[in-house]
């Protein structure tokens, strides 16, 4: 049973000192995301009816492979920050909130490593 | 924390109290498209992984995306991506301290919505060789 008001519980604790970094990373990935999204849409449009061999041939160009890897990492980073805010806004049960925050990190990490694996494998002509 | 409810104090009015406005819907849709794109990343990574795995598996994934339901999902994905990007640019302009007056906010909402719909139609017209 809590005997303090929500304000009383946090007064004097100071900030978690993570907010500014989050805010900046959110904006930096947003700005970087604008040209990278244009590249991503172009890449998908060009390869919409492609065979596996044609995608491998495109990714053998290091500029294309690195741009695609950058795009995926940037978007995944941006969406990890975004969903973290959504979870913090709507989930207030501590156990559920922390579980979802961990799953958010795990999901984006697995997506990122998988995307890099796929891009590098094809870029090396495999 | 929902402790103010236990204390018996009144809560401030929430979403259902207010008349729906365009700017309010744009805010909600910005977050909704962000969450949809989060899930949509699974499709993008699936596509890339399939291309990295084998010819036959990739051909199967391509045919799923090429089916009418796949195309419908990708159409929604395209719009969500463009709308969220355009909405993001709108937010970045606000971050620079510009466009905050009511008239500008209403105009930028309309421009963002029109741009996302028109760009999506243009892209799909290109994809289907109409343009």
Short mmCIF file of C-alpha atoms in Angstrom, two decimals:
data_model
loop_
_atom_site.label_atom_id
_atom_site.label_comp_id
_atom_site.label_asym_id
_atom_site.label_seq_id
_atom_site.Cartn_x
_atom_site.Cartn_y
_atom_site.Cartn_z
CA UNK A 1 0.00 0.00 0.00
CA UNK A 2 1.45 3.31 -1.07
CA UNK A 3 0.97 6.18 1.32
CA UNK A 4 2.43 8.83 -0.94
CA UNK A 5 1.04 10.69 -3.93
CA UNK A 6 2.61 9.89 -7.33
CA UNK A 7 4.52 13.19 -7.10
CA UNK A 8 5.69 12.47 -3.56
CA UNK A 9 7.08 9.09 -4.62
CA UNK A 10 9.47 10.57 -7.16
CA UNK A 11 10.42 13.93 -5.58
CA UNK A 12 14.09 14.07 -4.72
CA UNK A 13 15.00 10.99 -6.75
CA UNK A 14 16.32 13.00 -9.68
CA UNK A 15 15.88 11.94 -13.28
CA UNK A 16 16.98 8.59 -14.69
CA UNK A 17 19.38 10.63 -16.86
CA UNK A 18 18.48 8.64 -19.96
CA UNK A 19 15.78 10.90 -21.41
CA UNK A 20 17.98 13.34 -23.32
CA UNK A 21 19.97 10.56 -24.98
CA UNK A 22 16.72 8.85 -25.97
CA UNK A 23 15.31 12.10 -27.39
CA UNK A 24 18.44 12.81 -29.44
CA UNK A 25 18.80 9.23 -30.75
CA UNK A 26 15.09 9.30 -31.73
CA UNK A 27 15.64 12.49 -33.81
CA UNK A 28 18.98 11.40 -35.29
CA UNK A 29 17.52 8.09 -36.50
CA UNK A 30 14.44 9.95 -37.77
CA UNK A 31 16.54 12.34 -39.88
CA UNK A 32 18.79 9.53 -41.17
CA UNK A 33 15.66 7.51 -41.87
CA UNK A 34 14.33 9.97 -44.48
CA UNK A 35 16.90 9.28 -47.24
CA UNK A 36 17.25 5.63 -46.15
CA UNK A 37 13.49 5.03 -46.52
CA UNK A 38 13.68 6.45 -50.06
CA UNK A 39 16.51 3.98 -50.77
CA UNK A 40 14.57 1.08 -49.18
CA UNK A 41 11.44 1.78 -51.24
CA UNK A 42 13.59 2.02 -54.39
CA UNK A 43 15.34 -1.26 -53.58
CA UNK A 44 12.05 -3.10 -53.00
CA UNK A 45 10.45 -1.55 -56.10
CA UNK A 46 13.38 -2.63 -58.31
CA UNK A 47 13.38 -6.17 -56.86
CA UNK A 48 9.62 -6.67 -56.54
CA UNK A 49 9.63 -9.49 -59.10
CA UNK A 50 13.30 -10.46 -58.72
CA UNK A 51 14.67 -13.97 -58.37
CA UNK A 52 17.08 -14.81 -55.55
CA UNK A 53 19.99 -14.63 -58.02
CA UNK A 54 19.08 -11.07 -59.03
CA UNK A 55 18.97 -9.90 -55.39
CA UNK A 56 22.34 -11.58 -54.72
CA UNK A 57 23.77 -9.83 -57.81
CA UNK A 58 22.55 -6.43 -56.53
CA UNK A 59 23.95 -7.01 -53.03
CA UNK A 60 27.35 -8.00 -54.41
CA UNK A 61 27.75 -4.26 -54.98
CA UNK A 62 29.12 -3.17 -51.56
CA UNK A 63 27.43 0.25 -51.75
CA UNK A 64 24.01 -1.40 -52.07
CA UNK A 65 24.73 -3.94 -49.32
CA UNK A 66 26.06 -1.32 -46.88
CA UNK A 67 23.17 1.07 -47.60
CA UNK A 68 20.64 -1.71 -47.03
CA UNK A 69 22.36 -2.76 -43.78
CA UNK A 70 22.43 0.89 -42.62
CA UNK A 71 18.74 1.24 -43.48
CA UNK A 72 17.73 -1.82 -41.47
CA UNK A 73 19.87 -0.93 -38.41
CA UNK A 74 18.67 2.68 -38.45
CA UNK A 75 14.98 1.74 -38.75
CA UNK A 76 15.25 -0.99 -36.11
CA UNK A 77 16.96 1.39 -33.70
CA UNK A 78 14.30 4.04 -34.34
CA UNK A 79 11.45 1.58 -33.79
CA UNK A 80 13.01 0.16 -30.62
CA UNK A 81 13.04 3.68 -29.15
CA UNK A 82 9.49 4.29 -30.39
CA UNK A 83 7.97 1.13 -28.97
CA UNK A 84 9.79 1.71 -25.68
CA UNK A 85 7.84 4.98 -25.34
CA UNK A 86 4.57 3.26 -26.27
CA UNK A 87 5.15 0.58 -23.60
CA UNK A 88 6.09 3.17 -20.98
CA UNK A 89 2.97 5.19 -21.85
CA UNK A 90 0.42 2.37 -21.65
CA UNK A 91 1.79 -0.45 -19.45
CA UNK A 92 1.95 0.45 -15.78
CA UNK A 93 2.21 -2.99 -14.10
CA UNK A 94 5.95 -3.14 -13.27
CA UNK A 95 6.42 -6.85 -14.08
CA UNK A 96 4.54 -6.67 -17.39
CA UNK A 97 6.22 -3.40 -18.32
CA UNK A 98 9.74 -4.73 -17.75
CA UNK A 99 8.96 -7.97 -19.59
CA UNK A 100 7.71 -6.01 -22.62
CA UNK A 101 10.70 -3.66 -22.51
CA UNK A 102 13.01 -6.71 -22.57
CA UNK A 103 11.03 -8.32 -25.41
CA UNK A 104 11.28 -5.06 -27.36
CA UNK A 105 15.07 -5.15 -27.11
CA UNK A 106 15.18 -8.87 -27.91
CA UNK A 107 12.88 -8.59 -30.95
CA UNK A 108 14.76 -5.69 -32.52
CA UNK A 109 18.12 -7.36 -31.81
CA UNK A 110 17.01 -10.62 -33.45
CA UNK A 111 15.60 -8.69 -36.45
CA UNK A 112 18.83 -6.69 -36.79
CA UNK A 113 21.20 -9.65 -36.56
CA UNK A 114 19.01 -11.67 -38.97
CA UNK A 115 18.92 -8.84 -41.50
CA UNK A 116 22.70 -8.35 -41.29
CA UNK A 117 23.25 -12.10 -41.65
CA UNK A 118 21.07 -12.24 -44.78
CA UNK A 119 22.60 -9.10 -46.35
CA UNK A 120 26.21 -10.16 -45.68
CA UNK A 121 25.65 -13.74 -46.85
CA UNK A 122 24.24 -12.53 -50.17
CA UNK A 123 26.80 -9.75 -50.47
CA UNK A 124 29.57 -12.35 -50.27
CA UNK A 125 27.87 -14.10 -53.20
CA UNK A 126 26.59 -17.05 -51.16
CA UNK B 1 0.68 5.03 -11.59
CA UNK B 2 -3.09 4.88 -11.15
CA UNK B 3 -2.98 5.80 -7.47
CA UNK B 4 -4.98 8.99 -7.90
CA UNK B 5 -7.97 6.73 -8.65
CA UNK B 6 -7.51 4.82 -5.38
CA UNK B 7 -7.33 8.13 -3.56
CA UNK B 8 -10.84 8.87 -4.90
CA UNK B 9 -9.79 12.01 -6.72
CA UNK B 10 -11.29 12.77 -10.12
CA UNK B 11 -9.31 11.89 -13.25
CA UNK B 12 -8.76 14.42 -16.00
CA UNK B 13 -10.98 13.89 -19.07
CA UNK B 14 -9.59 11.38 -21.57
CA UNK B 15 -9.84 10.72 -25.32
CA UNK B 16 -13.52 9.74 -25.48
CA UNK B 17 -14.59 13.11 -24.03
CA UNK B 18 -13.19 15.23 -26.85
CA UNK B 19 -14.67 15.92 -30.29
CA UNK B 20 -12.47 14.22 -32.89
CA UNK B 21 -10.29 16.61 -34.88
CA UNK B 22 -7.98 16.06 -37.84
CA UNK B 23 -4.84 16.98 -35.89
CA UNK B 24 -5.82 14.57 -33.11
CA UNK B 25 -6.35 11.76 -35.63
CA UNK B 26 -2.97 12.55 -37.24
CA UNK B 27 -1.30 12.17 -33.86
CA UNK B 28 -3.02 8.84 -33.18
CA UNK B 29 -2.33 7.56 -36.71
CA UNK B 30 1.35 8.55 -36.41
CA UNK B 31 1.70 6.26 -33.41
CA UNK B 32 -0.48 3.55 -34.96
CA UNK B 33 1.53 3.51 -38.22
CA UNK B 34 4.72 3.38 -36.16
CA UNK B 35 3.45 0.29 -34.34
CA UNK B 36 2.24 -1.31 -37.59
CA UNK B 37 5.64 -0.70 -39.18
CA UNK B 38 7.26 -2.34 -36.14
CA UNK B 39 5.32 -5.51 -36.93
CA UNK B 40 5.91 -5.03 -40.66
CA UNK B 41 9.69 -5.26 -40.14
CA UNK B 42 9.08 -8.96 -39.63
CA UNK B 43 7.92 -9.18 -43.28
CA UNK B 44 10.94 -7.24 -44.56
CA UNK B 45 13.41 -9.41 -42.63
CA UNK B 46 11.52 -12.54 -43.71
CA UNK B 47 11.89 -11.44 -47.36
CA UNK B 48 15.65 -10.82 -46.92
CA UNK B 49 16.21 -14.08 -45.02
CA UNK B 50 14.29 -16.01 -47.70
CA UNK B 51 16.56 -14.51 -50.36
CA UNK B 52 19.57 -15.58 -48.30
CA UNK B 53 18.29 -19.16 -47.84
CA UNK B 54 17.40 -20.78 -51.18
CA UNK B 55 15.99 -20.19 -54.67
CA UNK B 56 12.85 -22.25 -54.08
CA UNK B 57 12.08 -20.78 -50.65
CA UNK B 58 12.54 -17.23 -51.98
CA UNK B 59 10.31 -17.97 -54.97
CA UNK B 60 7.62 -19.19 -52.55
CA UNK B 61 7.90 -16.03 -50.40
CA UNK B 62 7.79 -13.85 -53.53
CA UNK B 63 4.60 -15.63 -54.63
CA UNK B 64 3.01 -15.05 -51.20
CA UNK B 65 3.80 -11.32 -51.42
CA UNK B 66 2.56 -11.40 -55.02
CA UNK B 67 -0.83 -12.89 -54.08
CA UNK B 68 -3.78 -10.52 -53.70
CA UNK B 69 -3.68 -10.68 -49.92
CA UNK B 70 0.09 -10.16 -49.94
CA UNK B 71 -0.30 -7.16 -52.22
CA UNK B 72 -3.03 -5.74 -49.96
CA UNK B 73 -0.74 -6.02 -46.91
CA UNK B 74 2.13 -4.43 -48.86
CA UNK B 75 -0.15 -1.60 -50.02
CA UNK B 76 -0.97 -0.87 -46.37
CA UNK B 77 2.72 -1.21 -45.47
CA UNK B 78 3.66 1.30 -48.21
CA UNK B 79 1.10 3.84 -47.02
CA UNK B 80 2.08 3.39 -43.34
CA UNK B 81 5.78 3.85 -44.18
CA UNK B 82 5.21 6.98 -46.29
CA UNK B 83 2.67 8.45 -43.87
CA UNK B 84 4.93 7.88 -40.86
CA UNK B 85 7.91 9.37 -42.74
CA UNK B 86 5.91 12.43 -43.85
CA UNK B 87 4.48 12.80 -40.32
CA UNK B 88 8.03 12.51 -38.99
CA UNK B 89 9.16 15.39 -41.20
CA UNK B 90 6.22 17.41 -39.81
CA UNK B 91 7.45 16.62 -36.28
CA UNK B 92 11.03 17.61 -37.18
CA UNK B 93 9.76 20.97 -38.44
CA UNK B 94 8.00 21.44 -35.08
CA UNK B 95 11.25 20.47 -33.32
CA UNK B 96 12.85 23.47 -35.05
CA UNK B 97 10.16 25.64 -33.48
CA UNK B 98 8.33 26.33 -36.75
CA UNK B 99 4.76 25.78 -37.89
CA UNK B 100 3.21 25.67 -34.43
CA UNK B 101 0.33 28.13 -34.99
CA UNK B 102 -3.13 26.60 -35.45
CA UNK B 103 -3.44 27.46 -39.16
CA UNK B 104 -0.03 25.92 -39.98
CA UNK B 105 -0.78 22.80 -37.95
CA UNK B 106 -4.08 22.29 -39.81
CA UNK B 107 -2.42 22.89 -43.19
CA UNK B 108 0.53 20.57 -42.51
CA UNK B 109 -1.90 17.84 -41.38
CA UNK B 110 -3.75 18.07 -44.72
CA UNK B 111 -0.53 18.26 -46.75
CA UNK B 112 0.93 15.22 -44.93
CA UNK B 113 -2.21 13.15 -45.47
CA UNK B 114 -2.55 14.13 -49.15
CA UNK B 115 1.16 13.51 -49.78
CA UNK B 116 1.11 10.05 -48.20
CA UNK B 117 -1.97 8.97 -50.19
CA UNK B 118 -0.74 10.42 -53.51
CA UNK B 119 2.81 9.05 -53.14
CA UNK B 120 1.43 5.59 -52.30
CA UNK B 121 -0.81 5.64 -55.39
CA UNK B 122 2.11 6.88 -57.56
CA UNK B 123 4.45 4.17 -56.27
CA UNK B 124 1.94 1.40 -56.91
CA UNK B 125 1.19 2.82 -60.35
CA UNK B 126 4.92 2.57 -61.11
CA UNK B 127 5.07 -0.95 -59.65
CA UNK B 128 2.20 -2.09 -61.90
CA UNK B 129 3.59 -0.29 -64.94
CA UNK B 130 0.65 2.12 -65.13
CA UNK B 131 3.00 5.10 -64.93
#
